[in-house]
PDB file of C-alpha atoms in Angstrom:
ATOM      1  CA  MET A   1     110.965  62.729 102.167  1.00 75.00           C
ATOM      2  CA  ARG A   2     112.950  61.481  99.615  1.00 84.00           C
ATOM      3  CA  THR A   3     111.198  58.477  99.973  1.00 84.00           C
ATOM      4  CA  VAL A   4     107.901  59.638  99.225  1.00 84.00           C
ATOM      5  CA  ILE A   5     109.508  61.920  95.948  1.00 83.00           C
ATOM      6  CA  ILE A   6     110.198  59.017  94.696  1.00 85.00           C
ATOM      7  CA  TYR A   7     107.080  57.089  95.001  1.00 75.00           C
ATOM      8  CA  ILE A   8     105.583  59.455  93.083  1.00 83.00           C
ATOM      9  CA  TYR A   9     107.730  59.361  90.395  1.00 80.00           C
ATOM     10  CA  GLU A  10     107.882  55.546  89.862  1.00 76.00           C
ATOM     11  CA  VAL A  11     103.635  56.127  89.434  1.00 74.00           C
ATOM     12  CA  PHE A  12     103.898  58.774  87.105  1.00 76.00           C
ATOM     13  CA  TYR A  13     106.757  57.231  84.968  1.00 75.00           C
ATOM     14  CA  LEU A  14     104.561  54.140  84.391  1.00 69.00           C
ATOM     15  CA  ILE A  15     101.825  55.581  83.770  1.00 68.00           C
ATOM     16  CA  ARG A  16     102.715  58.649  81.446  1.00 68.00           C
ATOM     17  CA  HIS A  17     104.612  55.217  79.476  1.00 65.00           C
ATOM     18  CA  ALA A  18     102.142  53.107  79.955  1.00 63.00           C
ATOM     19  CA  ILE A  19     101.063  53.576  76.455  1.00 65.00           C
ATOM     20  CA  THR A  20     104.731  53.074  75.047  1.00 68.00           C
ATOM     21  CA  ILE A  21     104.339  49.090  75.358  1.00 65.00           C
ATOM     22  CA  ARG A  22     101.370  48.742  72.658  1.00 67.00           C
ATOM     23  CA  GLN A  23     103.729  51.472  70.343  1.00 71.00           C
ATOM     24  CA  VAL A  24     106.476  49.315  70.526  1.00 68.00           C
ATOM     25  CA  ASN A  25     104.601  45.688  70.295  1.00 65.00           C
ATOM     26  CA  ARG A  26     103.172  47.817  67.348  1.00 69.00           C
ATOM     27  CA  THR A  27     106.273  49.030  65.405  1.00 71.00           C
ATOM     28  CA  TYR A  28     108.315  45.957  66.308  1.00 67.00           C
ATOM     29  CA  LYS A  29     106.617  43.458  65.160  1.00 71.00           C
ATOM     30  CA  GLY A  30     108.181  40.635  62.835  1.00 71.00           C
ATOM     31  CA  ARG A  31     111.873  42.133  63.799  1.00 75.00           C
ATOM     32  CA  PRO A  32     114.345  40.595  65.165  1.00 77.00           C
ATOM     33  CA  ILE A  33     113.753  39.532  69.006  1.00 74.00           C
ATOM     34  CA  GLU A  34     116.858  41.715  69.741  1.00 79.00           C
ATOM     35  CA  GLU A  35     115.751  44.802  68.714  1.00 82.00           C
ATOM     36  CA  LYS A  36     112.042  45.139  70.527  1.00 78.00           C
ATOM     37  CA  ASP A  37     114.149  43.745  73.555  1.00 84.00           C
ATOM     38  CA  ARG A  38     116.640  46.259  73.537  1.00 83.00           C
ATOM     39  CA  ARG A  39     113.911  49.051  72.819  1.00 82.00           C
ATOM     40  CA  VAL A  40     112.009  47.396  75.669  1.00 82.00           C
ATOM     41  CA  TYR A  41     115.444  47.956  78.066  1.00 87.00           C
ATOM     42  CA  SER A  42     115.950  51.300  77.449  1.00 87.00           C
ATOM     43  CA  GLN A  43     112.793  52.148  78.602  1.00 85.00           C
ATOM     44  CA  ALA A  44     113.298  50.188  81.407  1.00 87.00           C
ATOM     45  CA  ARG A  45     116.591  51.710  82.481  1.00 91.00           C
ATOM     46  CA  GLN A  46     115.990  55.235  82.256  1.00 90.00           C
ATOM     47  CA  TRP A  47     113.586  54.361  84.556  1.00 89.00           C
ATOM     48  CA  ALA A  48     115.708  52.086  86.569  1.00 93.00           C
ATOM     49  CA  ARG A  49     119.103  55.404  86.577  1.00 95.00           C
ATOM     50  CA  GLN A  50     116.271  57.528  87.058  1.00 93.00           C
ATOM     51  CA  THR A  51     115.141  55.978  90.826  1.00 93.00           C
ATOM     52  CA  MET A  52     118.834  55.678  91.379  1.00 94.00           C
ATOM     53  CA  LYS A  53     119.711  58.773  91.050  1.00 94.00           C
ATOM     54  CA  LEU A  54     116.568  60.017  92.880  1.00 93.00           C
ATOM     55  CA  ALA A  55     117.257  57.188  95.903  1.00 94.00           C
ATOM     56  CA  GLY A  56     120.991  59.860  95.782  1.00 94.00           C
ATOM     57  CA  THR A  57     122.188  56.371  94.966  1.00 95.00           C
ATOM     58  CA  ARG A  58     126.160  56.605  93.220  1.00 95.00           C
ATOM     59  CA  VAL A  59     126.576  52.852  90.684  1.00 97.00           C
ATOM     60  CA  SER A  60     129.170  51.871  89.851  1.00 97.00           C
ATOM     61  CA  ILE A  61     129.844  48.809  87.298  1.00 97.00           C
ATOM     62  CA  LYS A  62     132.795  46.372  86.284  1.00 97.00           C
ATOM     63  CA  GLY A  63     132.675  43.058  83.338  1.00 98.00           C
ATOM     64  CA  ASN A  64     130.124  44.618  81.417  1.00 98.00           C
ATOM     65  CA  GLU A  65     132.498  43.598  78.654  1.00 98.00           C
ATOM     66  CA  LYS A  66     131.738  39.733  79.844  1.00 98.00           C
ATOM     67  CA  PHE A  67     128.240  39.205  78.499  1.00 98.00           C
ATOM     68  CA  PRO A  68     128.484  37.038  75.496  1.00 97.00           C
ATOM     69  CA  GLU A  69     126.772  36.711  72.686  1.00 95.00           C
ATOM     70  CA  GLY A  70     123.338  35.612  72.440  1.00 95.00           C
ATOM     71  CA  PRO A  71     120.545  35.166  75.446  1.00 97.00           C
ATOM     72  CA  VAL A  72     122.099  34.039  79.050  1.00 98.00           C
ATOM     73  CA  LEU A  73     120.888  33.067  82.392  1.00 98.00           C
ATOM     74  CA  ILE A  74     122.188  35.705  84.968  1.00 98.00           C
ATOM     75  CA  ALA A  75     122.171  34.704  88.196  1.00 98.00           C
ATOM     76  CA  SER A  76     122.756  37.782  90.887  1.00 98.00           C
ATOM     77  CA  ASN A  77     122.742  38.352  95.102  1.00 98.00           C
ATOM     78  CA  HIS A  78     120.117  39.190  96.181  1.00 97.00           C
ATOM     79  CA  GLN A  79     120.576  42.080  99.202  1.00 97.00           C
ATOM     80  CA  GLY A  80     117.576  44.449  98.652  1.00 95.00           C
ATOM     81  CA  ASN A  81     114.246  45.935  97.444  1.00 93.00           C
ATOM     82  CA  PHE A  82     116.994  47.901  94.760  1.00 96.00           C
ATOM     83  CA  ASP A  83     119.153  45.341  93.490  1.00 97.00           C
ATOM     84  CA  ILE A  84     116.469  45.277  90.511  1.00 95.00           C
ATOM     85  CA  MET A  85     116.712  48.464  89.431  1.00 94.00           C
ATOM     86  CA  ALA A  86     120.073  48.494  90.103  1.00 97.00           C
ATOM     87  CA  LEU A  87     120.890  45.948  87.412  1.00 98.00           C
ATOM     88  CA  LEU A  88     118.324  47.093  85.166  1.00 96.00           C
ATOM     89  CA  GLY A  89     119.857  50.750  85.168  1.00 96.00           C
ATOM     90  CA  TYR A  90     123.387  49.742  84.700  1.00 97.00           C
ATOM     91  CA  LEU A  91     123.919  46.248  82.915  1.00 97.00           C
ATOM     92  CA  GLU A  92     124.269  46.504  79.226  1.00 94.00           C
ATOM     93  CA  GLU A  93     122.215  43.220  78.502  1.00 95.00           C
ATOM     94  CA  PRO A  94     118.440  43.405  77.811  1.00 94.00           C
ATOM     95  CA  PHE A  95     116.905  40.356  80.285  1.00 95.00           C
ATOM     96  CA  GLY A  96     113.515  39.814  82.070  1.00 95.00           C
ATOM     97  CA  PHE A  97     113.585  38.478  85.281  1.00 95.00           C
ATOM     98  CA  ILE A  98     111.398  36.073  87.988  1.00 92.00           C
ATOM     99  CA  SER A  99     109.033  37.499  89.897  1.00 91.00           C
ATOM    100  CA  LYS A 100     106.325  36.279  92.512  1.00 89.00           C
ATOM    101  CA  ILE A 101     103.133  36.437  91.141  1.00 91.00           C
ATOM    102  CA  GLU A 102     101.180  39.253  93.077  1.00 91.00           C
ATOM    103  CA  VAL A 103     102.974  41.419  91.394  1.00 87.00           C
ATOM    104  CA  LYS A 104     101.322  40.438  87.500  1.00 86.00           C
ATOM    105  CA  LYS A 105      97.681  42.247  89.513  1.00 84.00           C
ATOM    106  CA  ILE A 106      99.399  45.371  89.116  1.00 81.00           C
ATOM    107  CA  PRO A 107      97.917  46.501  86.255  1.00 74.00           C
ATOM    108  CA  VAL A 108     100.205  49.213  84.016  1.00 75.00           C
ATOM    109  CA  VAL A 109     103.851  47.279  86.147  1.00 81.00           C
ATOM    110  CA  ARG A 110     102.709  43.708  84.504  1.00 84.00           C
ATOM    111  CA  SER A 111     102.066  45.772  80.923  1.00 82.00           C
ATOM    112  CA  TRP A 112     105.561  46.321  80.826  1.00 83.00           C
ATOM    113  CA  MET A 113     107.185  43.290  82.931  1.00 88.00           C
ATOM    114  CA  GLU A 114     105.183  40.519  80.047  1.00 87.00           C
ATOM    115  CA  ALA A 115     107.228  43.183  77.415  1.00 86.00           C
ATOM    116  CA  MET A 116     110.537  42.005  79.037  1.00 89.00           C
ATOM    117  CA  HIS A 117     109.340  38.755  79.194  1.00 91.00           C
ATOM    118  CA  CYS A 118     109.798  38.394  82.826  1.00 94.00           C
ATOM    119  CA  VAL A 119     108.473  35.401  84.366  1.00 96.00           C
ATOM    120  CA  PHE A 120     105.978  35.185  87.103  1.00 94.00           C
ATOM    121  CA  ILE A 121     106.299  32.512  89.837  1.00 93.00           C
ATOM    122  CA  ASP A 122     104.238  31.107  92.993  1.00 92.00           C
ATOM    123  CA  ARG A 123     105.873  29.604  95.722  1.00 84.00           C
ATOM    124  CA  LYS A 124     102.978  27.978  96.757  1.00 89.00           C
ATOM    125  CA  ASN A 125     101.406  26.199  93.950  1.00 92.00           C
ATOM    126  CA  ARG A 126     103.800  23.256  92.638  1.00 91.00           C
ATOM    127  CA  LYS A 127     102.347  23.412  89.337  1.00 94.00           C
ATOM    128  CA  GLN A 128     101.944  26.962  88.767  1.00 93.00           C
ATOM    129  CA  ALA A 129     106.396  26.919  89.593  1.00 91.00           C
ATOM    130  CA  LEU A 130     106.979  24.187  87.372  1.00 92.00           C
ATOM    131  CA  ALA A 131     105.161  25.133  84.554  1.00 94.00           C
ATOM    132  CA  ALA A 132     106.727  29.243  85.062  1.00 94.00           C
ATOM    133  CA  VAL A 133     110.079  27.464  84.790  1.00 94.00           C
ATOM    134  CA  GLN A 134     109.481  26.024  80.956  1.00 96.00           C
ATOM    135  CA  GLN A 135     107.967  29.380  80.898  1.00 97.00           C
ATOM    136  CA  GLY A 136     111.714  30.568  81.604  1.00 97.00           C
ATOM    137  CA  ILE A 137     113.167  28.071  79.363  1.00 97.00           C
ATOM    138  CA  HIS A 138     111.589  28.453  76.654  1.00 97.00           C
ATOM    139  CA  TYR A 139     112.258  32.407  76.469  1.00 97.00           C
ATOM    140  CA  LEU A 140     115.518  31.358  76.523  1.00 97.00           C
ATOM    141  CA  GLU A 141     115.380  29.609  73.863  1.00 97.00           C
ATOM    142  CA  GLU A 142     113.893  32.183  71.815  1.00 95.00           C
ATOM    143  CA  GLY A 143     116.490  34.579  72.146  1.00 94.00           C
ATOM    144  CA  HIS A 144     115.630  36.377  75.612  1.00 95.00           C
ATOM    145  CA  SER A 145     118.095  36.920  78.646  1.00 97.00           C
ATOM    146  CA  LEU A 146     116.648  36.415  82.480  1.00 98.00           C
ATOM    147  CA  LEU A 147     117.726  36.888  85.521  1.00 98.00           C
ATOM    148  CA  ILE A 148     117.142  35.285  89.198  1.00 97.00           C
ATOM    149  CA  PHE A 149     118.006  35.368  92.486  1.00 97.00           C
ATOM    150  CA  PRO A 150     119.560  31.496  93.126  1.00 96.00           C
ATOM    151  CA  GLU A 151     119.353  32.790  97.010  1.00 96.00           C
ATOM    152  CA  GLY A 152     115.397  33.421  96.505  1.00 91.00           C
ATOM    153  CA  THR A 153     115.251  36.120  99.389  1.00 92.00           C
ATOM    154  CA  ARG A 154     116.870  39.052 100.610  1.00 94.00           C
ATOM    155  CA  ASN A 155     120.275  38.847 102.135  1.00 95.00           C
ATOM    156  CA  PHE A 156     120.371  42.106 103.534  1.00 94.00           C
ATOM    157  CA  GLY A 157     123.646  42.126 103.518  1.00 92.00           C
ATOM    158  CA  LYS A 158     124.198  39.351 105.709  1.00 93.00           C
ATOM    159  CA  GLY A 159     126.320  37.133 104.278  1.00 93.00           C
ATOM    160  CA  LEU A 160     125.192  34.892 101.242  1.00 96.00           C
ATOM    161  CA  LYS A 161     122.133  32.447 101.480  1.00 96.00           C
ATOM    162  CA  PRO A 162     122.226  28.739 100.272  1.00 96.00           C
ATOM    163  CA  PHE A 163     121.960  28.926  96.387  1.00 97.00           C
ATOM    164  CA  LYS A 164     118.789  26.610  95.241  1.00 94.00           C
ATOM    165  CA  SER A 165     119.609  24.970  92.044  1.00 93.00           C
ATOM    166  CA  GLY A 166     116.026  25.086  90.496  1.00 90.00           C
ATOM    167  CA  GLY A 167     116.452  28.338  88.771  1.00 93.00           C
ATOM    168  CA  LEU A 168     119.888  27.936  87.998  1.00 96.00           C
ATOM    169  CA  SER A 169     119.145  24.488  85.691  1.00 95.00           C
ATOM    170  CA  MET A 170     116.650  26.374  83.153  1.00 97.00           C
ATOM    171  CA  ALA A 171     120.433  27.756  82.064  1.00 98.00           C
ATOM    172  CA  SER A 172     120.993  23.856  81.565  1.00 96.00           C
ATOM    173  CA  GLN A 173     117.682  22.703  79.455  1.00 96.00           C
ATOM    174  CA  ALA A 174     117.799  25.716  76.880  1.00 98.00           C
ATOM    175  CA  ASN A 175     121.250  24.900  76.395  1.00 98.00           C
ATOM    176  CA  VAL A 176     123.308  29.049  77.686  1.00 98.00           C
ATOM    177  CA  PRO A 177     125.392  30.581  79.468  1.00 98.00           C
ATOM    178  CA  ILE A 178     124.538  31.228  83.159  1.00 98.00           C
ATOM    179  CA  VAL A 179     126.603  34.812  84.204  1.00 98.00           C
ATOM    180  CA  PRO A 180     127.672  35.441  87.847  1.00 98.00           C
ATOM    181  CA  VAL A 181     126.908  38.850  88.446  1.00 98.00           C
ATOM    182  CA  ALA A 182     128.014  39.820  92.524  1.00 98.00           C
ATOM    183  CA  LEU A 183     126.091  43.162  94.016  1.00 97.00           C
ATOM    184  CA  GLU A 184     127.529  45.004  97.105  1.00 97.00           C
ATOM    185  CA  GLY A 185     125.578  48.409  98.637  1.00 96.00           C
ATOM    186  CA  THR A 186     121.918  48.181  97.594  1.00 97.00           C
ATOM    187  CA  TYR A 187     120.883  47.344 101.060  1.00 97.00           C
ATOM    188  CA  ARG A 188     121.969  50.127 102.535  1.00 96.00           C
ATOM    189  CA  VAL A 189     119.260  52.152 100.173  1.00 95.00           C
ATOM    190  CA  MET A 190     116.175  50.420 102.018  1.00 94.00           C
ATOM    191  CA  GLU A 191     116.664  47.665 104.036  1.00 94.00           C
ATOM    192  CA  GLU A 192     118.994  49.374 106.403  1.00 94.00           C
ATOM    193  CA  ASN A 193     116.762  51.961 107.098  1.00 93.00           C
ATOM    194  CA  ASP A 194     113.717  50.557 108.161  1.00 90.00           C
ATOM    195  CA  GLY A 195     111.969  51.475 104.763  1.00 88.00           C
ATOM    196  CA  LYS A 196     113.450  54.227 104.310  1.00 92.00           C
ATOM    197  CA  VAL A 197     115.484  55.345 101.492  1.00 94.00           C
ATOM    198  CA  LYS A 198     118.341  57.251 101.406  1.00 94.00           C
ATOM    199  CA  PRO A 199     121.785  57.304 100.097  1.00 94.00           C
ATOM    200  CA  ALA A 200     124.256  54.832  99.388  1.00 95.00           C
ATOM    201  CA  LYS A 201     127.162  53.291  97.060  1.00 96.00           C
ATOM    202  CA  VAL A 202     126.173  50.654  94.835  1.00 97.00           C
ATOM    203  CA  GLU A 203     128.709  48.419  93.457  1.00 97.00           C
ATOM    204  CA  ILE A 204     128.662  45.688  90.610  1.00 98.00           C
ATOM    205  CA  GLN A 205     130.923  43.733  89.156  1.00 98.00           C
ATOM    206  CA  VAL A 206     129.635  41.048  86.149  1.00 98.00           C
ATOM    207  CA  CYS A 207     131.720  38.139  86.812  1.00 98.00           C
ATOM    208  CA  ASP A 208     133.305  35.474  84.035  1.00 98.00           C
ATOM    209  CA  PRO A 209     130.457  33.548  82.146  1.00 98.00           C
ATOM    210  CA  ILE A 210     130.133  29.566  82.778  1.00 98.00           C
ATOM    211  CA  PHE A 211     129.259  27.794  79.302  1.00 98.00           C
ATOM    212  CA  PRO A 212     127.435  24.711  78.782  1.00 97.00           C
ATOM    213  CA  GLU A 213     130.865  22.739  78.275  1.00 97.00           C
ATOM    214  CA  GLU A 214     131.605  23.692  81.599  1.00 96.00           C
ATOM    215  CA  TYR A 215     128.696  23.033  84.035  1.00 96.00           C
ATOM    216  CA  LYS A 216     127.573  19.889  81.789  1.00 93.00           C
ATOM    217  CA  ASP A 217     128.704  16.957  83.633  1.00 94.00           C
ATOM    218  CA  LEU A 218     127.838  18.718  87.416  1.00 96.00           C
ATOM    219  CA  HIS A 219     125.000  17.687  89.428  1.00 95.00           C
ATOM    220  CA  ALA A 220     122.841  20.755  89.575  1.00 94.00           C
ATOM    221  CA  LYS A 221     124.231  21.534  93.595  1.00 96.00           C
ATOM    222  CA  GLU A 222     127.503  21.870  92.267  1.00 97.00           C
ATOM    223  CA  VAL A 223     126.918  24.055  89.586  1.00 97.00           C
ATOM    224  CA  ALA A 224     124.954  26.245  92.506  1.00 97.00           C
ATOM    225  CA  GLU A 225     128.366  25.876  94.430  1.00 97.00           C
ATOM    226  CA  LEU A 226     129.830  27.071  91.634  1.00 97.00           C
ATOM    227  CA  VAL A 227     128.288  30.281  90.801  1.00 98.00           C
ATOM    228  CA  LYS A 228     127.526  31.443  94.588  1.00 98.00           C
ATOM    229  CA  LYS A 229     131.928  30.612  95.175  1.00 97.00           C
ATOM    230  CA  ARG A 230     132.382  32.978  91.992  1.00 98.00           C
ATOM    231  CA  ILE A 231     130.163  35.590  93.251  1.00 98.00           C
ATOM    232  CA  THR A 232     131.594  35.415  96.555  1.00 97.00           C
ATOM    233  CA  GLU A 233     135.314  35.999  95.285  1.00 97.00           C
ATOM    234  CA  ALA A 234     133.565  39.226  93.444  1.00 97.00           C
ATOM    235  CA  LEU A 235     132.079  40.517  96.905  1.00 96.00           C
ATOM    236  CA  GLU A 236     135.094  40.070  98.740  1.00 95.00           C
ATOM    237  CA  MET A 237     137.137  41.397  96.438  1.00 92.00           C
ATOM    238  CA  MET A 238     135.199  44.747  96.287  1.00 90.00           C
ATOM    239  CA  GLU A 239     135.381  44.585  99.945  1.00 82.00           C
ATOM    240  CA  GLY A 240     139.457  45.009  98.727  1.00 70.00           C
ATOM    241  CA  ASN A 241     140.163  41.842 101.065  1.00 49.00           C
ATOM    242  CA  VAL A 242     141.422  39.545  99.008  1.00 44.00           C
ATOM    243  CA  GLN A 243     143.832  39.877  95.358  1.00 45.00           C
ATOM    244  CA  PRO A 244     143.021  38.217  91.997  1.00 47.00           C
ATOM    245  CA  LEU A 245     143.166  33.830  92.215  1.00 45.00           C
ATOM    246  CA  PRO A 246     144.578  32.606  89.463  1.00 50.00           C
ATOM    247  CA  LYS A 247     141.864  30.433  87.824  1.00 51.00           C
ATOM    248  CA  LYS A 248     140.877  26.913  88.862  1.00 48.00           C
ATOM    249  CA  THR A 249     139.420  23.741  86.645  1.00 49.00           C
ATOM    250  CA  PHE A 250     136.009  23.080  88.542  1.00 50.00           C
ATOM    251  CA  ILE A 251     136.377  18.859  88.948  1.00 50.00           C
ATOM    252  CA  PRO A 252     133.089  17.356  89.583  1.00 52.00           C
ATOM    253  CA  SER A 253     132.249  15.873  92.959  1.00 48.00           C
ATOM    254  CA  GLU A 254     133.141  12.415  91.395  1.00 48.00           C
ATOM    255  CA  SER A 255     136.186  13.572  89.587  1.00 44.00           C
ATOM    256  CA  ARG A 256     137.208  14.036  92.964  1.00 43.00           C
ATOM    257  CA  ASN A 257     136.785  10.688  94.646  1.00 44.00           C
ATOM    258  CA  ILE A 258     138.019   8.569  91.615  1.00 41.00           C
ATOM    259  CA  GLN A 259     141.464  10.944  92.237  1.00 41.00           C
ATOM    260  CA  GLY A 260     141.160  10.998  95.797  1.00 38.00           C
TER     261      GLY A 260
END
């Protein structure tokens, strides 16, 4: 029953607020990017929080204060379908995100996502995928933050999959910080229950940002390794398995070879 209620709410909310997009575009035309993004994001946050509430899910978050000024590339682990709702609902930084191109065929959803500066990507079409990455870089350079899931697919809470470096390269090309975010528990809302929505506890930890000066001398795979390392440590701390570790300087592979 809870699952049905959520689906009804999703459809009702999207239809009810379809006109909001046109109003926002008209009202905020010519105003600073941050103002329009926060207006659109406030509606998305309301939708996401209500969805999590209907799911009976309790969300706790730490580290929102770690977001630096200006646009960032947010990199999160990917546990389940409710990841986007959790992040939209509780991260303070307005952001668009990378989505599969099939979603673009859904009229009202498409309008909202375009207003949020989401990027639609077709992984089966290399040319289109490269164009989508360039679009993401353009949005970052304009001042909009983006969210990516470097794993590329859901891990269902069974440990992190390898982090792909392609999406993370948008940060270096746009010269913006990368903010790793650790998610724990979203897979328990749906994936653990054969597609049925059930109450769960979700934790979000915003990690320390990685600034361009920290990753500029690293290879793409090393940047992915560094992001994964910070998320892994945050997840371990959530589970209570380890104490906070002292910060260490990440040494590029060439430097390690020289020192060795």
